[in-house]
Amino acid sequence: MIRVLIADDQAMVRQGFGALLAAQPDLLVVGDAADGAQAVAAARHLDPDVVLMDVRMPVMDGLEATRKLLGDRSTQRPRVLILTTFDLDDYVYEALRAGASGFLLKDAPAADLVQAVRVVAAGDALLAPGVTRRLIAEFAARPDRRRPRPTDLAGLTPRETEVLRLIARGRNNAEIAGDLVVAEQTVKTHVGRILAKLGLRDRAQAVVLAYETGLVAAGE
């Protein structure tokens, strides 16, 4: 069973998402929270596999809650799936940088929400929707002196750099294997090495870094 915690300041949203997810045979809603502070406390107590995290909440927003949850190495860190009504939101971008595994619009079809929970619970990043890549590209294009430099990728081999570029374009392992004419297991090995060398948690952070360093540009 995939244990899910729902964090949203609107009771109707929590109830609606809760009913939808609870109806799935492989999902268990272990609790909910009305703000980020409650979400952090509940996650530490209930040990969910996935937290559905609203971006804009009182007391503590979803960004700060995500940072606290994913920065706490003393406990098992859940996967965080960001929910928002906005398709471009600074908070969402920063949450991805903080380690969130993906983001989904609240008006997405019910089937997409259910699938998104399963995807991030399995350890993958929710990168398929084009809006996620647009969001990353939009904010990565803004000048920011704190952003990583291209030299931060210098430790990657040419093949690893190529794999990272394909990850940033939203390709999954099977697609990358087809593009490069290699075995899918070989791609998995490359991905693991890329994440380890760059100190990244998952593919979502890899995509962010690829845009920020200029390896991939918006519109490519």
PDB file of C-alpha atoms in Angstrom:
ATOM      1  CA  MET A   1       0.000   0.000   0.000  1.00  0.00           C
ATOM      2  CA  ILE A   2       1.146   3.528  -0.812  1.00  0.00           C
ATOM      3  CA  ARG A   3       0.599   5.770   2.206  1.00  0.00           C
ATOM      4  CA  VAL A   4      -0.537   9.292   1.284  1.00  0.00           C
ATOM      5  CA  LEU A   5      -0.823  12.537   3.271  1.00  0.00           C
ATOM      6  CA  ILE A   6      -2.852  15.406   1.794  1.00  0.00           C
ATOM      7  CA  ALA A   7      -1.887  18.990   2.667  1.00  0.00           C
ATOM      8  CA  ASP A   8      -4.222  21.745   1.459  1.00  0.00           C
ATOM      9  CA  ASP A   9      -5.858  24.690   3.200  1.00  0.00           C
ATOM     10  CA  GLN A  10      -9.243  24.027   1.556  1.00  0.00           C
ATOM     11  CA  ALA A  11     -11.276  21.352   3.351  1.00  0.00           C
ATOM     12  CA  MET A  12     -13.256  20.484   0.225  1.00  0.00           C
ATOM     13  CA  VAL A  13     -10.061  19.850  -1.727  1.00  0.00           C
ATOM     14  CA  ARG A  14      -8.706  17.595   1.015  1.00  0.00           C
ATOM     15  CA  GLN A  15     -11.962  15.683   1.172  1.00  0.00           C
ATOM     16  CA  GLY A  16     -12.255  15.355  -2.595  1.00  0.00           C
ATOM     17  CA  PHE A  17      -8.698  14.169  -3.115  1.00  0.00           C
ATOM     18  CA  GLY A  18      -8.995  11.912  -0.087  1.00  0.00           C
ATOM     19  CA  ALA A  19     -12.111  10.182  -1.406  1.00  0.00           C
ATOM     20  CA  LEU A  20     -10.555   9.746  -4.841  1.00  0.00           C
ATOM     21  CA  LEU A  21      -7.325   8.242  -3.553  1.00  0.00           C
ATOM     22  CA  ALA A  22      -8.988   6.108  -0.871  1.00  0.00           C
ATOM     23  CA  ALA A  23     -11.050   4.426  -3.596  1.00  0.00           C
ATOM     24  CA  GLN A  24      -7.866   2.999  -5.136  1.00  0.00           C
ATOM     25  CA  PRO A  25      -6.929  -0.513  -3.961  1.00  0.00           C
ATOM     26  CA  ASP A  26      -3.219   0.317  -3.664  1.00  0.00           C
ATOM     27  CA  LEU A  27      -3.500   3.717  -1.957  1.00  0.00           C
ATOM     28  CA  LEU A  28      -4.109   4.514   1.713  1.00  0.00           C
ATOM     29  CA  VAL A  29      -4.806   8.078   2.894  1.00  0.00           C
ATOM     30  CA  VAL A  30      -3.198   8.218   6.331  1.00  0.00           C
ATOM     31  CA  GLY A  31      -4.109  11.812   7.158  1.00  0.00           C
ATOM     32  CA  ASP A  32      -4.454  15.410   6.035  1.00  0.00           C
ATOM     33  CA  ALA A  33      -3.244  18.864   7.003  1.00  0.00           C
ATOM     34  CA  ALA A  34      -4.608  22.393   6.584  1.00  0.00           C
ATOM     35  CA  ASP A  35      -1.252  24.192   6.465  1.00  0.00           C
ATOM     36  CA  GLY A  36       2.440  23.509   5.987  1.00  0.00           C
ATOM     37  CA  ALA A  37       3.260  23.305   9.686  1.00  0.00           C
ATOM     38  CA  GLN A  38       0.576  20.677  10.196  1.00  0.00           C
ATOM     39  CA  ALA A  39       1.874  18.821   7.143  1.00  0.00           C
ATOM     40  CA  VAL A  40       5.404  18.631   8.536  1.00  0.00           C
ATOM     41  CA  ALA A  41       4.194  17.438  11.940  1.00  0.00           C
ATOM     42  CA  ALA A  42       1.782  14.921  10.430  1.00  0.00           C
ATOM     43  CA  ALA A  43       4.379  13.541   8.029  1.00  0.00           C
ATOM     44  CA  ARG A  44       6.843  12.946  10.844  1.00  0.00           C
ATOM     45  CA  HIS A  45       4.152  11.169  12.860  1.00  0.00           C
ATOM     46  CA  LEU A  46       2.322   9.222  10.140  1.00  0.00           C
ATOM     47  CA  ASP A  47       5.285   8.302   7.932  1.00  0.00           C
ATOM     48  CA  PRO A  48       3.594   8.679   4.507  1.00  0.00           C
ATOM     49  CA  ASP A  49       5.244   7.551   1.289  1.00  0.00           C
ATOM     50  CA  VAL A  50       3.868  10.539  -0.628  1.00  0.00           C
ATOM     51  CA  VAL A  51       2.748  14.001   0.488  1.00  0.00           C
ATOM     52  CA  LEU A  52       0.377  15.914  -1.785  1.00  0.00           C
ATOM     53  CA  MET A  53       1.510  19.443  -0.985  1.00  0.00           C
ATOM     54  CA  ASP A  54      -0.454  22.574  -1.836  1.00  0.00           C
ATOM     55  CA  VAL A  55       1.747  25.556  -2.660  1.00  0.00           C
ATOM     56  CA  ARG A  56      -0.120  28.419  -1.030  1.00  0.00           C
ATOM     57  CA  MET A  57      -1.140  27.685   2.567  1.00  0.00           C
ATOM     58  CA  PRO A  58      -1.295  29.749   5.774  1.00  0.00           C
ATOM     59  CA  VAL A  59       1.152  29.489   8.716  1.00  0.00           C
ATOM     60  CA  MET A  60       3.758  27.767   6.535  1.00  0.00           C
ATOM     61  CA  ASP A  61       3.584  27.546   2.748  1.00  0.00           C
ATOM     62  CA  GLY A  62       4.211  24.399   0.746  1.00  0.00           C
ATOM     63  CA  LEU A  63       7.718  25.479  -0.188  1.00  0.00           C
ATOM     64  CA  GLU A  64       8.944  25.828   3.385  1.00  0.00           C
ATOM     65  CA  ALA A  65       7.153  22.619   4.375  1.00  0.00           C
ATOM     66  CA  THR A  66       8.871  20.775   1.522  1.00  0.00           C
ATOM     67  CA  ARG A  67      12.265  22.112   2.584  1.00  0.00           C
ATOM     68  CA  LYS A  68      11.714  20.997   6.160  1.00  0.00           C
ATOM     69  CA  LEU A  69      10.493  17.537   5.192  1.00  0.00           C
ATOM     70  CA  LEU A  70      13.182  16.801   2.638  1.00  0.00           C
ATOM     71  CA  GLY A  71      15.981  18.449   4.591  1.00  0.00           C
ATOM     72  CA  ASP A  72      15.382  16.342   7.688  1.00  0.00           C
ATOM     73  CA  ARG A  73      17.759  13.393   7.390  1.00  0.00           C
ATOM     74  CA  SER A  74      16.861  12.048  10.832  1.00  0.00           C
ATOM     75  CA  THR A  75      13.595  10.560   9.547  1.00  0.00           C
ATOM     76  CA  GLN A  76      12.410   8.730   6.452  1.00  0.00           C
ATOM     77  CA  ARG A  77      11.798  11.427   3.868  1.00  0.00           C
ATOM     78  CA  PRO A  78       8.584  11.094   1.852  1.00  0.00           C
ATOM     79  CA  ARG A  79       8.201  11.950  -1.806  1.00  0.00           C
ATOM     80  CA  VAL A  80       6.529  15.329  -2.275  1.00  0.00           C
ATOM     81  CA  LEU A  81       4.096  15.996  -5.108  1.00  0.00           C
ATOM     82  CA  ILE A  82       3.318  19.701  -5.407  1.00  0.00           C
ATOM     83  CA  LEU A  83      -0.267  20.736  -6.167  1.00  0.00           C
ATOM     84  CA  THR A  84      -1.077  24.181  -7.506  1.00  0.00           C
ATOM     85  CA  THR A  85      -3.744  26.108  -9.400  1.00  0.00           C
ATOM     86  CA  PHE A  86      -1.038  28.020 -11.246  1.00  0.00           C
ATOM     87  CA  ASP A  87       0.910  26.690 -14.212  1.00  0.00           C
ATOM     88  CA  LEU A  88       3.800  29.070 -13.504  1.00  0.00           C
ATOM     89  CA  ASP A  89       4.609  29.710  -9.862  1.00  0.00           C
ATOM     90  CA  ASP A  90       7.868  30.678  -8.171  1.00  0.00           C
ATOM     91  CA  TYR A  91       6.982  28.506  -5.215  1.00  0.00           C
ATOM     92  CA  VAL A  92       6.636  25.427  -7.404  1.00  0.00           C
ATOM     93  CA  TYR A  93      10.005  26.023  -9.034  1.00  0.00           C
ATOM     94  CA  GLU A  94      11.708  26.477  -5.676  1.00  0.00           C
ATOM     95  CA  ALA A  95       9.980  23.356  -4.344  1.00  0.00           C
ATOM     96  CA  LEU A  96      11.428  21.347  -7.232  1.00  0.00           C
ATOM     97  CA  ARG A  97      14.855  22.733  -6.370  1.00  0.00           C
ATOM     98  CA  ALA A  98      14.244  21.709  -2.751  1.00  0.00           C
ATOM     99  CA  GLY A  99      13.702  18.117  -3.838  1.00  0.00           C
ATOM    100  CA  ALA A 100      10.011  17.753  -4.657  1.00  0.00           C
ATOM    101  CA  SER A 101       9.449  14.907  -7.075  1.00  0.00           C
ATOM    102  CA  GLY A 102       7.101  16.756  -9.386  1.00  0.00           C
ATOM    103  CA  PHE A 103       4.109  18.989  -9.679  1.00  0.00           C
ATOM    104  CA  LEU A 104       0.539  18.725 -10.861  1.00  0.00           C
ATOM    105  CA  LEU A 105      -2.185  21.277 -11.519  1.00  0.00           C
ATOM    106  CA  LYS A 106      -5.229  20.930  -9.291  1.00  0.00           C
ATOM    107  CA  ASP A 107      -7.531  20.861 -12.301  1.00  0.00           C
ATOM    108  CA  ALA A 108      -5.774  17.830 -13.784  1.00  0.00           C
ATOM    109  CA  PRO A 109      -8.023  14.817 -14.498  1.00  0.00           C
ATOM    110  CA  ALA A 110      -8.593  12.460 -11.568  1.00  0.00           C
ATOM    111  CA  ALA A 111      -6.746   9.662 -13.334  1.00  0.00           C
ATOM    112  CA  ASP A 112      -3.674  11.904 -13.657  1.00  0.00           C
ATOM    113  CA  LEU A 113      -3.619  12.557  -9.913  1.00  0.00           C
ATOM    114  CA  VAL A 114      -3.850   8.867  -9.084  1.00  0.00           C
ATOM    115  CA  GLN A 115      -1.110   8.018 -11.564  1.00  0.00           C
ATOM    116  CA  ALA A 116       1.076  10.863 -10.285  1.00  0.00           C
ATOM    117  CA  VAL A 117       0.979   9.454  -6.752  1.00  0.00           C
ATOM    118  CA  ARG A 118       2.006   6.040  -8.036  1.00  0.00           C
ATOM    119  CA  VAL A 119       4.791   7.479 -10.176  1.00  0.00           C
ATOM    120  CA  VAL A 120       6.474   9.452  -7.402  1.00  0.00           C
ATOM    121  CA  ALA A 121       5.949   6.643  -4.872  1.00  0.00           C
ATOM    122  CA  ALA A 122       7.899   4.376  -7.208  1.00  0.00           C
ATOM    123  CA  GLY A 123      10.840   6.766  -7.019  1.00  0.00           C
ATOM    124  CA  ASP A 124      10.375   8.439 -10.369  1.00  0.00           C
ATOM    125  CA  ALA A 125       9.912  12.133 -11.036  1.00  0.00           C
ATOM    126  CA  LEU A 126       6.700  13.459 -12.540  1.00  0.00           C
ATOM    127  CA  LEU A 127       8.248  15.194 -15.527  1.00  0.00           C
ATOM    128  CA  ALA A 128       6.092  14.085 -18.414  1.00  0.00           C
ATOM    129  CA  PRO A 129       3.608  16.999 -18.451  1.00  0.00           C
ATOM    130  CA  GLY A 130       4.971  19.746 -20.687  1.00  0.00           C
ATOM    131  CA  VAL A 131       3.920  22.382 -18.179  1.00  0.00           C
ATOM    132  CA  THR A 132       6.563  21.130 -15.742  1.00  0.00           C
ATOM    133  CA  ARG A 133       9.332  21.607 -18.270  1.00  0.00           C
ATOM    134  CA  ARG A 134       7.929  25.011 -19.257  1.00  0.00           C
ATOM    135  CA  LEU A 135       7.931  26.079 -15.633  1.00  0.00           C
ATOM    136  CA  ILE A 136      11.532  25.013 -15.102  1.00  0.00           C
ATOM    137  CA  ALA A 137      12.663  26.650 -18.325  1.00  0.00           C
ATOM    138  CA  GLU A 138      10.825  29.876 -17.489  1.00  0.00           C
ATOM    139  CA  PHE A 139      12.510  30.400 -14.143  1.00  0.00           C
ATOM    140  CA  ALA A 140      15.877  28.977 -15.155  1.00  0.00           C
ATOM    141  CA  ALA A 141      16.017  31.685 -17.856  1.00  0.00           C
ATOM    142  CA  ARG A 142      15.828  34.432 -15.246  1.00  0.00           C
ATOM    143  CA  PRO A 143      19.178  35.888 -14.161  1.00  0.00           C
ATOM    144  CA  ASP A 144      20.255  34.688 -10.729  1.00  0.00           C
ATOM    145  CA  ARG A 145      23.860  34.860  -9.544  1.00  0.00           C
ATOM    146  CA  ARG A 146      23.295  31.992  -7.143  1.00  0.00           C
ATOM    147  CA  ARG A 147      22.572  29.578  -9.962  1.00  0.00           C
ATOM    148  CA  PRO A 148      24.993  26.753 -10.756  1.00  0.00           C
ATOM    149  CA  ARG A 149      27.640  27.339 -13.433  1.00  0.00           C
ATOM    150  CA  PRO A 150      28.228  25.084 -16.445  1.00  0.00           C
ATOM    151  CA  THR A 151      31.464  23.934 -14.804  1.00  0.00           C
ATOM    152  CA  ASP A 152      29.339  22.189 -12.175  1.00  0.00           C
ATOM    153  CA  LEU A 153      28.744  19.489 -14.808  1.00  0.00           C
ATOM    154  CA  ALA A 154      32.449  19.032 -15.558  1.00  0.00           C
ATOM    155  CA  GLY A 155      32.603  15.774 -13.609  1.00  0.00           C
ATOM    156  CA  LEU A 156      30.217  14.034 -16.000  1.00  0.00           C
ATOM    157  CA  THR A 157      31.445  11.913 -18.875  1.00  0.00           C
ATOM    158  CA  PRO A 158      30.279  12.855 -22.393  1.00  0.00           C
ATOM    159  CA  ARG A 159      27.744  10.004 -22.355  1.00  0.00           C
ATOM    160  CA  GLU A 160      26.433  11.027 -18.919  1.00  0.00           C
ATOM    161  CA  THR A 161      26.076  14.595 -20.163  1.00  0.00           C
ATOM    162  CA  GLU A 162      24.100  13.315 -23.132  1.00  0.00           C
ATOM    163  CA  VAL A 163      21.838  11.280 -20.854  1.00  0.00           C
ATOM    164  CA  LEU A 164      21.269  14.304 -18.602  1.00  0.00           C
ATOM    165  CA  ARG A 165      20.298  16.381 -21.623  1.00  0.00           C
ATOM    166  CA  LEU A 166      17.710  13.762 -22.626  1.00  0.00           C
ATOM    167  CA  ILE A 167      16.363  13.550 -19.064  1.00  0.00           C
ATOM    168  CA  ALA A 168      15.863  17.315 -19.110  1.00  0.00           C
ATOM    169  CA  ARG A 169      13.846  16.979 -22.290  1.00  0.00           C
ATOM    170  CA  GLY A 170      11.420  14.679 -20.477  1.00  0.00           C
ATOM    171  CA  ARG A 171      12.619  11.363 -21.894  1.00  0.00           C
ATOM    172  CA  ASN A 172      12.180   8.247 -19.744  1.00  0.00           C
ATOM    173  CA  ASN A 173      14.765   5.482 -19.494  1.00  0.00           C
ATOM    174  CA  ALA A 174      13.241   3.361 -22.252  1.00  0.00           C
ATOM    175  CA  GLU A 175      13.128   6.327 -24.628  1.00  0.00           C
ATOM    176  CA  ILE A 176      16.704   7.306 -23.811  1.00  0.00           C
ATOM    177  CA  ALA A 177      17.812   3.718 -24.424  1.00  0.00           C
ATOM    178  CA  GLY A 178      16.150   3.852 -27.836  1.00  0.00           C
ATOM    179  CA  ASP A 179      17.720   7.204 -28.677  1.00  0.00           C
ATOM    180  CA  LEU A 180      21.217   6.061 -27.740  1.00  0.00           C
ATOM    181  CA  VAL A 181      20.786   2.456 -28.929  1.00  0.00           C
ATOM    182  CA  VAL A 182      21.829   0.966 -25.603  1.00  0.00           C
ATOM    183  CA  ALA A 183      20.182  -1.321 -23.053  1.00  0.00           C
ATOM    184  CA  GLU A 184      17.717   0.250 -20.619  1.00  0.00           C
ATOM    185  CA  GLN A 185      19.778  -1.095 -17.715  1.00  0.00           C
ATOM    186  CA  THR A 186      22.752   0.851 -19.079  1.00  0.00           C
ATOM    187  CA  VAL A 187      20.668   4.023 -18.994  1.00  0.00           C
ATOM    188  CA  LYS A 188      19.642   3.304 -15.392  1.00  0.00           C
ATOM    189  CA  THR A 189      23.309   2.970 -14.482  1.00  0.00           C
ATOM    190  CA  HIS A 190      24.122   6.287 -16.146  1.00  0.00           C
ATOM    191  CA  VAL A 191      21.228   8.011 -14.358  1.00  0.00           C
ATOM    192  CA  GLY A 192      22.382   6.667 -10.993  1.00  0.00           C
ATOM    193  CA  ARG A 193      25.907   7.921 -11.586  1.00  0.00           C
ATOM    194  CA  ILE A 194      24.666  11.339 -12.710  1.00  0.00           C
ATOM    195  CA  LEU A 195      22.587  11.784  -9.553  1.00  0.00           C
ATOM    196  CA  ALA A 196      25.457  10.602  -7.347  1.00  0.00           C
ATOM    197  CA  LYS A 197      28.091  12.822  -8.982  1.00  0.00           C
ATOM    198  CA  LEU A 198      25.889  15.927  -8.866  1.00  0.00           C
ATOM    199  CA  GLY A 199      24.497  15.251  -5.398  1.00  0.00           C
ATOM    200  CA  LEU A 200      20.900  15.183  -6.624  1.00  0.00           C
ATOM    201  CA  ARG A 201      17.951  13.372  -5.086  1.00  0.00           C
ATOM    202  CA  ASP A 202      16.073  12.458  -8.244  1.00  0.00           C
ATOM    203  CA  ARG A 203      15.346  13.256 -11.881  1.00  0.00           C
ATOM    204  CA  ALA A 204      13.348  16.373 -11.038  1.00  0.00           C
ATOM    205  CA  GLN A 205      16.417  18.023  -9.539  1.00  0.00           C
ATOM    206  CA  ALA A 206      18.463  16.809 -12.498  1.00  0.00           C
ATOM    207  CA  VAL A 207      16.111  18.609 -14.895  1.00  0.00           C
ATOM    208  CA  VAL A 208      16.320  21.819 -12.868  1.00  0.00           C
ATOM    209  CA  LEU A 209      20.124  21.709 -12.861  1.00  0.00           C
ATOM    210  CA  ALA A 210      20.279  20.990 -16.597  1.00  0.00           C
ATOM    211  CA  TYR A 211      18.288  24.149 -17.324  1.00  0.00           C
ATOM    212  CA  GLU A 212      20.095  26.261 -14.750  1.00  0.00           C
ATOM    213  CA  THR A 213      23.539  25.420 -16.086  1.00  0.00           C
ATOM    214  CA  GLY A 214      22.473  26.057 -19.678  1.00  0.00           C
ATOM    215  CA  LEU A 215      22.907  22.432 -20.752  1.00  0.00           C
ATOM    216  CA  VAL A 216      19.345  22.631 -22.055  1.00  0.00           C
ATOM    217  CA  ALA A 217      17.673  25.854 -23.158  1.00  0.00           C
ATOM    218  CA  ALA A 218      13.999  26.733 -23.180  1.00  0.00           C
ATOM    219  CA  GLY A 219      12.333  25.713 -26.426  1.00  0.00           C
ATOM    220  CA  GLU A 220      14.784  22.951 -27.300  1.00  0.00           C
TER     221      GLU A 220
END
